[in-house]
């Protein structure tokens, strides 16, 4: 048991850099959507919905991701879910978020990426307590031409808070290298970039992401431990890591937090940030993540605050935005400074 009370983790202001909007829909809201569209006989109750989000492996998680998306059908649905997600962040004192969203998963609905993004922004802006910027997932399962087109479209959506692109999806079957022109295009527009790597695939995927895509941050990043040279590269280049420990346990990448490399990454002084990935599909919170790190690795309150400060440092806010966020953290009565 941790000797830091849960209420402290709950009370401190927190930051998320790796969380998916569609994986963060509060279950009450998702249940409302499932029922609105006729339900699924195999999921007769809300409790059954919760049970549905338990996985044998990463591919099974992707299968459930696709199942859930079938119940998001109108622009009003995007507004509804975005407002619910932002209010849920605010209720946990998560005050700043860079959230992935995957508009191309909904191509069959016939809406433009701009229309989906605007609907999401309307919902997010109904919650003033938390700032949510957006990272458009170009989805590695997509053809390159579509990913290029997605970048062209989202580059025009800065006024809706789109600040970058990410590469998610089925890492085990879609290596990063073919997406090099997509990331070059994003950079040419001034968009920020991050890549899921080292989650469902090993070091080759991470090296491919680093060398071909030149991302500013690496999502997950854990399986670098299978190649000592890659771990040394992380240290030497102070790479920004978006670690998602409980997500990796839930998809059986690691059997436990104790077996997760995040403890070693922190001990070696790497630029680690802690994130929930898909909190309503993994039944985790940032409080759970921090409490687990304290339990297993003996981290202190100061260590936890430092992890959150790392997230501010590698966020994609302008320098004055980062400074304002640091000021909010450091002046909070529960914050622990050096
Ligand atoms: Zn993710």
Coordinates of N, CA and C and ligand atoms in Angstrom, one line a residue, residues 18 20 100 196 199 220 277-278, ligand 1:
X18 N -0.9 11.7 -23.6 CA -1.2 10.6 -24.4 C -2.5 9.9 -23.9
X20 N -6.6 9.1 -25.7 CA -7.4 9.1 -26.9 C -8.8 9.5 -26.5
X100 N -5.4 12.6 -28.5 CA -5.5 12.1 -29.8 C -7.0 11.9 -30.2
X196 N 3.2 6.2 -31.9 CA 3.1 5.1 -31.0 C 4.2 4.1 -31.5
X199 N 5.0 -0.5 -28.3 CA 3.8 -1.0 -27.6 C 3.5 -2.4 -28.0
X220 N 4.3 5.3 -25.6 CA 4.6 4.0 -25.1 C 6.1 3.8 -24.9
X277 N -3.8 6.7 -21.7 CA -4.0 6.1 -23.1 C -5.5 6.1 -23.4
X278 N -6.3 5.1 -22.8 CA -7.7 5.0 -23.1 C -8.4 4.6 -21.8
Ligands
LIG1 ZN1 -2.3 5.5 -27.5

